[in-house]
Short mmCIF file of C-alpha atoms in Angstrom, two decimals:
data_model
loop_
_atom_site.label_atom_id
_atom_site.label_comp_id
_atom_site.label_asym_id
_atom_site.label_seq_id
_atom_site.Cartn_x
_atom_site.Cartn_y
_atom_site.Cartn_z
CA MET A 1 -44.41 18.16 23.90
CA ILE A 2 -45.41 18.83 27.52
CA ARG A 3 -43.78 16.44 30.31
CA ALA A 4 -46.16 17.16 33.55
CA ARG A 5 -45.24 16.43 37.34
CA MET A 6 -47.44 17.40 40.11
CA LEU A 7 -46.07 19.17 43.48
CA ALA A 8 -48.62 20.34 46.66
CA ALA A 9 -46.84 23.04 48.39
CA SER A 10 -47.32 25.35 51.02
CA ALA A 11 -45.78 28.83 51.88
CA ALA A 12 -43.45 27.32 54.47
CA LEU A 13 -43.20 23.50 53.51
CA LEU A 14 -43.69 22.03 50.08
CA PHE A 15 -44.70 18.20 49.72
CA SER A 16 -43.92 16.98 46.15
CA THR A 17 -46.24 14.30 44.18
CA PHE A 18 -44.99 13.54 40.70
CA ILE A 19 -47.17 12.51 37.74
CA PRO A 20 -45.15 11.41 34.59
CA VAL A 21 -46.96 11.97 31.19
CA SER A 22 -44.99 10.06 28.62
CA PHE A 23 -44.56 12.06 25.22
CA ALA A 24 -42.62 11.05 22.01
CA GLU A 25 -39.92 13.87 22.39
CA SER A 26 -39.14 16.43 24.86
CA LEU A 27 -36.59 19.27 25.86
CA PRO A 28 -33.06 18.39 27.15
CA ALA A 29 -34.00 19.96 30.27
CA VAL A 30 -36.23 18.49 33.10
CA ILE A 31 -37.94 19.65 36.17
CA ASN A 32 -37.57 17.56 39.47
CA SER A 33 -39.15 20.21 41.85
CA ALA A 34 -40.60 23.50 42.50
CA SER A 35 -41.15 25.35 45.62
CA VAL A 36 -42.76 29.18 46.44
CA ASP A 37 -40.72 31.44 48.99
CA ALA A 38 -42.85 32.24 52.02
CA GLY A 39 -44.17 35.76 50.77
CA THR A 40 -45.25 33.81 47.54
CA VAL A 41 -43.24 36.12 45.74
CA SER A 42 -41.04 33.69 43.56
CA VAL A 43 -40.93 30.09 42.67
CA THR A 44 -37.67 27.88 42.74
CA ILE A 45 -37.35 25.54 39.73
CA ASN A 46 -34.71 22.60 40.43
CA GLY A 47 -33.74 20.19 37.86
CA GLY A 48 -31.16 20.19 35.20
CA GLY A 49 -30.35 21.02 31.51
CA PHE A 50 -31.81 24.57 31.45
CA ASN A 51 -28.64 25.89 30.06
CA ALA A 52 -29.15 23.61 26.59
CA VAL A 53 -32.38 25.35 25.84
CA ARG A 54 -32.83 27.98 23.48
CA ASN A 55 -35.33 31.07 23.82
CA LEU A 56 -35.88 29.88 27.44
CA LYS A 57 -39.31 30.98 28.93
CA VAL A 58 -41.22 30.62 32.39
CA PHE A 59 -45.01 30.66 32.69
CA LEU A 60 -47.64 29.86 35.33
CA GLY A 61 -50.53 27.85 34.41
CA GLY A 62 -53.49 29.85 33.40
CA VAL A 63 -51.37 32.96 33.25
CA ALA A 64 -50.55 34.49 29.82
CA ALA A 65 -47.86 36.58 30.68
CA GLU A 66 -44.21 34.98 31.15
CA LEU A 67 -42.83 34.97 34.15
CA PRO A 68 -39.80 37.51 34.55
CA LEU A 69 -36.72 35.21 35.70
CA VAL A 70 -34.48 36.39 38.63
CA SER A 71 -31.56 33.87 37.82
CA ARG A 72 -31.05 31.29 35.60
CA THR A 73 -28.53 28.30 35.87
CA ASP A 74 -28.05 24.71 34.54
CA GLY A 75 -29.93 23.56 37.30
CA VAL A 76 -31.88 26.09 38.84
CA LEU A 77 -34.61 28.91 37.66
CA VAL A 78 -35.80 31.87 40.05
CA ALA A 79 -39.03 33.33 38.72
CA LEU A 80 -41.14 36.19 39.99
CA LEU A 81 -44.99 35.16 40.66
CA PRO A 82 -47.93 37.38 39.78
CA ALA A 83 -48.94 39.69 42.96
CA GLY A 84 -51.46 38.58 45.25
CA LEU A 85 -51.38 34.76 43.62
CA ALA A 86 -54.13 33.05 45.68
CA PRO A 87 -54.17 29.43 47.23
CA GLY A 88 -54.47 26.32 45.05
CA SER A 89 -52.94 24.27 42.63
CA TYR A 90 -50.79 25.62 39.50
CA SER A 91 -48.56 23.97 37.14
CA VAL A 92 -45.01 25.79 36.52
CA ILE A 93 -43.98 25.41 32.93
CA VAL A 94 -40.38 25.92 31.24
CA SER A 95 -40.55 26.53 27.29
CA GLY A 96 -38.01 26.58 24.81
CA THR A 97 -36.84 25.47 21.32
CA ARG A 98 -34.31 22.60 20.48
CA GLY A 99 -32.62 21.84 17.39
CA VAL A 100 -31.35 24.09 14.47
CA ALA A 101 -32.60 26.94 13.42
CA ALA A 102 -34.21 25.88 10.42
CA ASN A 103 -35.81 22.81 11.77
CA SER A 104 -36.28 23.92 15.48
CA THR A 105 -39.39 23.06 17.42
CA ARG A 106 -40.97 24.28 20.52
CA ASP A 107 -41.32 22.02 23.61
CA GLU A 108 -42.53 22.49 26.92
CA GLU A 109 -41.69 20.77 30.39
CA GLU A 110 -44.61 21.00 32.82
CA PHE A 111 -44.48 20.43 36.80
CA PHE A 112 -47.72 20.95 39.16
CA PHE A 113 -47.59 22.49 42.73
CA THR A 114 -50.11 23.54 44.86
CA VAL A 115 -49.61 27.05 46.70
CA GLY A 116 -51.32 26.84 50.40
CA ALA A 117 -52.14 24.25 53.22
CA MET A 118 -52.87 20.64 51.36
CA GLY A 119 -56.46 19.63 51.91
CA ALA A 120 -57.56 16.53 53.21
CA VAL A 121 -57.58 13.24 51.05
CA GLY A 122 -60.84 12.69 49.49
CA PRO A 123 -62.83 9.44 49.33
CA GLN A 124 -61.55 6.79 46.78
CA GLY A 125 -63.05 6.96 43.57
CA PRO A 126 -65.26 4.27 41.59
CA LYS A 127 -63.11 1.02 40.34
CA GLY A 128 -62.85 2.07 36.74
CA ASP A 129 -63.92 -0.43 33.61
CA THR A 130 -61.81 -2.92 32.61
CA GLY A 131 -59.28 -2.21 30.14
CA ALA A 132 -58.89 -3.71 26.55
CA THR A 133 -57.52 -6.83 25.98
CA GLY A 134 -53.79 -6.57 25.41
CA PRO A 135 -52.45 -7.96 22.09
CA GLN A 136 -51.06 -11.52 22.19
CA GLY A 137 -47.98 -12.33 23.87
CA ALA A 138 -44.89 -13.81 21.81
CA THR A 139 -44.97 -17.93 21.14
CA GLY A 140 -43.65 -19.43 24.01
CA ALA A 141 -40.13 -21.41 23.77
CA THR A 142 -40.32 -25.05 22.91
CA GLY A 143 -40.84 -27.57 25.12
CA ALA A 144 -38.52 -30.35 26.04
CA THR A 145 -38.74 -33.50 23.90
CA GLY A 146 -41.03 -36.65 25.21
CA PRO A 147 -40.01 -39.91 25.61
CA GLN A 148 -40.08 -42.33 22.77
CA GLY A 149 -42.92 -44.13 21.68
CA PRO A 150 -43.29 -47.95 21.02
CA LYS A 151 -41.99 -49.43 17.75
CA GLY A 152 -44.57 -49.55 15.06
CA ASP A 153 -45.28 -52.47 12.90
CA THR A 154 -42.86 -53.58 9.77
CA GLY A 155 -44.35 -52.24 7.07
CA SER A 156 -44.99 -54.33 3.80
CA THR A 157 -42.04 -54.50 1.25
CA GLY A 158 -42.57 -51.68 -1.55
CA ALA A 159 -42.47 -52.54 -5.19
CA THR A 160 -39.00 -52.77 -6.88
CA GLY A 161 -37.84 -49.33 -8.20
CA ALA A 162 -36.51 -48.58 -11.78
CA THR A 163 -33.17 -49.29 -12.75
CA GLY A 164 -31.21 -46.03 -12.48
CA ALA A 165 -28.97 -44.50 -15.14
CA THR A 166 -25.34 -45.41 -16.06
CA GLY A 167 -22.65 -43.78 -14.40
CA ALA A 168 -19.92 -41.43 -15.82
CA THR A 169 -16.71 -43.03 -16.61
CA GLY A 170 -14.42 -42.73 -13.87
CA ALA A 171 -11.28 -40.65 -14.19
CA THR A 172 -8.19 -42.33 -16.37
CA GLY A 173 -5.85 -43.73 -13.96
CA ALA A 174 -2.31 -42.42 -13.17
CA THR A 175 0.64 -43.23 -15.47
CA GLY A 176 2.76 -46.38 -14.64
CA ALA A 177 6.09 -46.42 -13.82
CA THR A 178 8.85 -46.39 -16.36
CA GLY A 179 9.88 -49.93 -17.17
CA ALA A 180 13.56 -51.03 -17.16
CA GLN A 181 16.03 -50.35 -19.69
CA GLY A 182 16.30 -52.68 -22.32
CA PRO A 183 19.72 -54.22 -23.60
CA GLN A 184 21.83 -52.27 -26.06
CA GLY A 185 20.70 -52.93 -29.77
CA PRO A 186 23.33 -53.95 -32.24
CA GLN A 187 25.56 -51.27 -34.00
CA GLY A 188 24.13 -49.65 -36.99
CA PRO A 189 26.30 -49.88 -40.60
CA GLN A 190 28.69 -46.94 -41.12
CA GLY A 191 27.02 -43.57 -43.04
CA PRO A 192 28.08 -42.43 -46.08
CA GLN A 193 30.91 -39.55 -45.90
CA GLY A 194 29.70 -35.77 -45.37
CA PRO A 195 30.65 -33.18 -47.69
CA GLN A 196 33.89 -31.69 -47.32
CA GLY A 197 33.94 -28.33 -45.15
CA GLN A 198 35.04 -24.77 -46.45
CA ALA A 199 38.78 -24.43 -45.95
CA ALA A 200 40.07 -21.99 -43.28
CA PRO A 201 41.61 -18.83 -45.04
CA GLN A 202 45.27 -18.87 -45.52
CA TYR A 203 46.94 -15.37 -44.80
CA GLU A 204 50.42 -15.00 -45.90
CA PRO A 205 52.78 -12.96 -43.52
CA THR A 206 53.68 -9.03 -43.85
CA PHE A 207 57.16 -7.87 -43.28
CA ALA A 208 58.75 -4.41 -42.94
CA LEU A 209 62.28 -3.44 -43.18
CA PHE A 210 63.88 -0.20 -41.60
CA PRO A 211 65.17 2.25 -42.12
CA GLY A 212 62.16 3.13 -43.58
CA PRO A 213 58.35 4.83 -42.86
CA THR A 214 55.96 3.48 -40.80
CA VAL A 215 54.58 0.07 -42.71
CA ILE A 216 50.68 -0.73 -42.01
CA LEU A 217 50.96 -4.51 -41.57
CA HIS A 218 47.32 -5.11 -41.52
CA SER A 219 44.11 -2.74 -40.93
CA SER A 220 40.23 -2.96 -41.22
CA THR A 221 37.72 -0.08 -41.72
CA ASP A 222 37.85 0.45 -37.74
CA TRP A 223 41.85 -0.54 -36.68
CA VAL A 224 45.44 -0.31 -38.41
CA LEU A 225 48.21 -2.52 -37.10
CA GLU A 226 51.63 -0.63 -38.12
CA THR A 227 55.13 -1.26 -36.92
CA LEU A 228 56.79 2.40 -36.04
CA ASN A 229 60.58 0.93 -36.23
CA ALA A 230 62.76 -2.42 -36.00
CA THR A 231 61.57 -2.55 -32.23
CA THR A 232 57.69 -1.01 -32.03
CA LEU A 233 54.65 -2.46 -33.05
CA GLN A 234 51.36 -0.41 -32.38
CA LEU A 235 47.57 -0.83 -32.88
CA ARG A 236 45.54 2.03 -33.65
CA SER A 237 41.62 2.59 -33.71
CA THR A 238 40.50 4.33 -36.53
CA SER A 239 36.93 4.65 -35.93
CA GLY A 240 34.50 5.34 -33.17
CA VAL A 241 32.79 1.80 -32.75
CA PHE A 242 33.27 -0.37 -29.54
CA MET A 243 36.31 -2.61 -29.60
CA SER A 244 39.10 -3.97 -27.27
CA PHE A 245 42.57 -4.90 -28.22
CA ALA A 246 45.56 -6.27 -26.32
CA MET A 247 49.20 -7.12 -26.91
CA ILE A 248 51.33 -9.81 -25.02
CA HIS A 249 54.79 -8.85 -25.13
CA PRO A 250 58.21 -9.30 -23.18
CA ASP A 251 58.19 -7.39 -19.92
CA SER A 252 61.87 -6.45 -20.41
CA CYS A 253 64.74 -6.68 -22.67
CA THR A 254 67.53 -7.69 -19.87
CA PRO A 255 69.14 -10.92 -20.14
CA PRO A 256 68.16 -13.71 -21.09
CA ALA A 257 65.71 -11.63 -23.14
CA THR A 258 68.01 -9.59 -25.36
CA THR A 259 68.26 -12.49 -28.01
CA GLY A 260 64.68 -13.29 -27.90
CA SER A 261 61.59 -13.34 -25.44
CA GLY A 262 61.90 -13.46 -21.51
CA PRO A 263 58.46 -12.70 -19.27
CA MET A 264 55.43 -11.63 -21.20
CA VAL A 265 52.78 -9.06 -20.00
CA THR A 266 49.82 -7.82 -21.50
CA SER A 267 48.85 -4.22 -22.55
CA TYR A 268 45.43 -3.49 -23.49
CA GLY A 269 42.67 -0.61 -24.41
CA PHE A 270 39.11 0.00 -25.40
CA SER A 271 37.86 2.38 -28.14
CA ILE A 272 34.11 3.15 -27.52
CA SER A 273 33.03 6.74 -28.81
CA SER A 274 35.97 8.17 -30.66
CA PRO A 275 39.06 7.23 -32.92
CA GLY A 276 42.82 7.54 -31.65
CA THR A 277 42.87 4.97 -28.87
CA VAL A 278 46.76 3.48 -29.12
CA VAL A 279 47.98 0.64 -27.71
CA SER A 280 52.10 -0.37 -28.40
CA ALA A 281 54.74 -2.58 -27.32
CA SER A 282 58.59 -3.11 -28.06
CA TYR A 283 60.43 -6.22 -29.23
CA CYS A 284 63.24 -7.53 -27.86
CA GLY A 285 66.30 -9.40 -29.66
CA ILE A 286 65.82 -11.18 -32.95
CA GLY A 287 63.26 -13.90 -32.12
CA SER A 288 61.29 -12.05 -29.86
CA MET A 289 57.55 -12.26 -30.44
CA ILE A 290 54.51 -10.16 -29.79
CA LEU A 291 51.13 -11.72 -29.75
CA VAL A 292 47.93 -9.13 -30.80
CA SER A 293 44.08 -9.56 -30.49
CA VAL A 294 41.47 -7.56 -31.56
CA TYR A 295 37.60 -7.98 -30.60
CA GLN A 296 34.50 -6.28 -32.16
CA PHE A 297 31.37 -7.46 -30.81
CA ASN A 298 31.32 -11.26 -31.72
CA THR A 299 34.58 -11.36 -33.86
CA ALA A 300 38.28 -12.04 -32.65
CA THR A 301 41.11 -11.44 -35.13
CA HIS A 302 44.65 -12.54 -33.99
CA PHE A 303 48.41 -11.95 -34.90
CA ARG A 304 51.49 -13.22 -34.12
CA CYS A 305 54.69 -10.92 -34.68
CA ILE A 306 58.34 -11.74 -34.70
CA ARG A 307 61.38 -9.69 -35.25
CA TRP A 308 63.38 -11.55 -37.75
CA THR A 309 65.91 -9.61 -38.38
CA GLY A 310 67.93 -6.77 -36.61
CA ASN A 311 66.25 -3.89 -38.69
CA GLY A 312 62.51 -6.08 -39.53
CA ASN A 313 59.88 -7.61 -38.25
CA MET A 314 57.00 -9.22 -39.62
CA CYS A 315 53.19 -10.25 -38.14
CA HIS A 316 51.10 -13.40 -39.70
CA ARG A 317 47.08 -13.10 -39.24
CA LEU A 318 46.45 -16.35 -37.53
#
């Protein structure tokens, strides 16, 4: 691709005349002016973007050989002219490549100048032929609305149209509010008697007398309630299932609790993963009482235990 400009110059003074030429693409560089030194030894090219051109070369129009570059910056190129260059009009061409190596293209930027004195302006040329008709322009904007015309005559009455189809049934209305409560009705007759329920189990009390060995008062597969002596009651786990058990027993056996039960306290324990957990409590005097509870999941077992004599005690399952 080529972009061209024209410059007229003498050895001492340059007169620039730009002639733009339109192309689809061009080098990133541009030439703004070109000047020849007094001895017609070198040409100085002013512009911009020269450092962005790869493989940059400078030529003189009509000369096949490349002009040697004396210096190069992004805005100025200085190149040597052929020896004995005669006065006349010449073009200086900056050539190079753009794009990546695989898809690069070679382009040129061209600028015209004159070496020697500028001749007189020639006579005006004849008028050129009329150019071809250009394409039709775009449709203009819509004009403003005109004034309203007079009212027309009333038309004759049209024929009656056919009866339309019946519309769809409307949605059901909302439910009305609840009415007031009516008066209470008379009492109905008494129903028949239901069957007799199952009687609760009856448990006999268990007794222990001492001196003697430990007595097991009550037991299950998971625990044992035993009395060690006349004054000591013990609850012991025998399996690893989860359960909790507690004893409510006298806090102390000082008066007035020596012959009965004074203030009561609770001792408790938990059996989770191994047998052998023990909770124990002591009676006071005759008539002293201990309450025992065992809880396993949704089952609860309760005992009431009493020291009924000086050397014995008993427990009754509730």
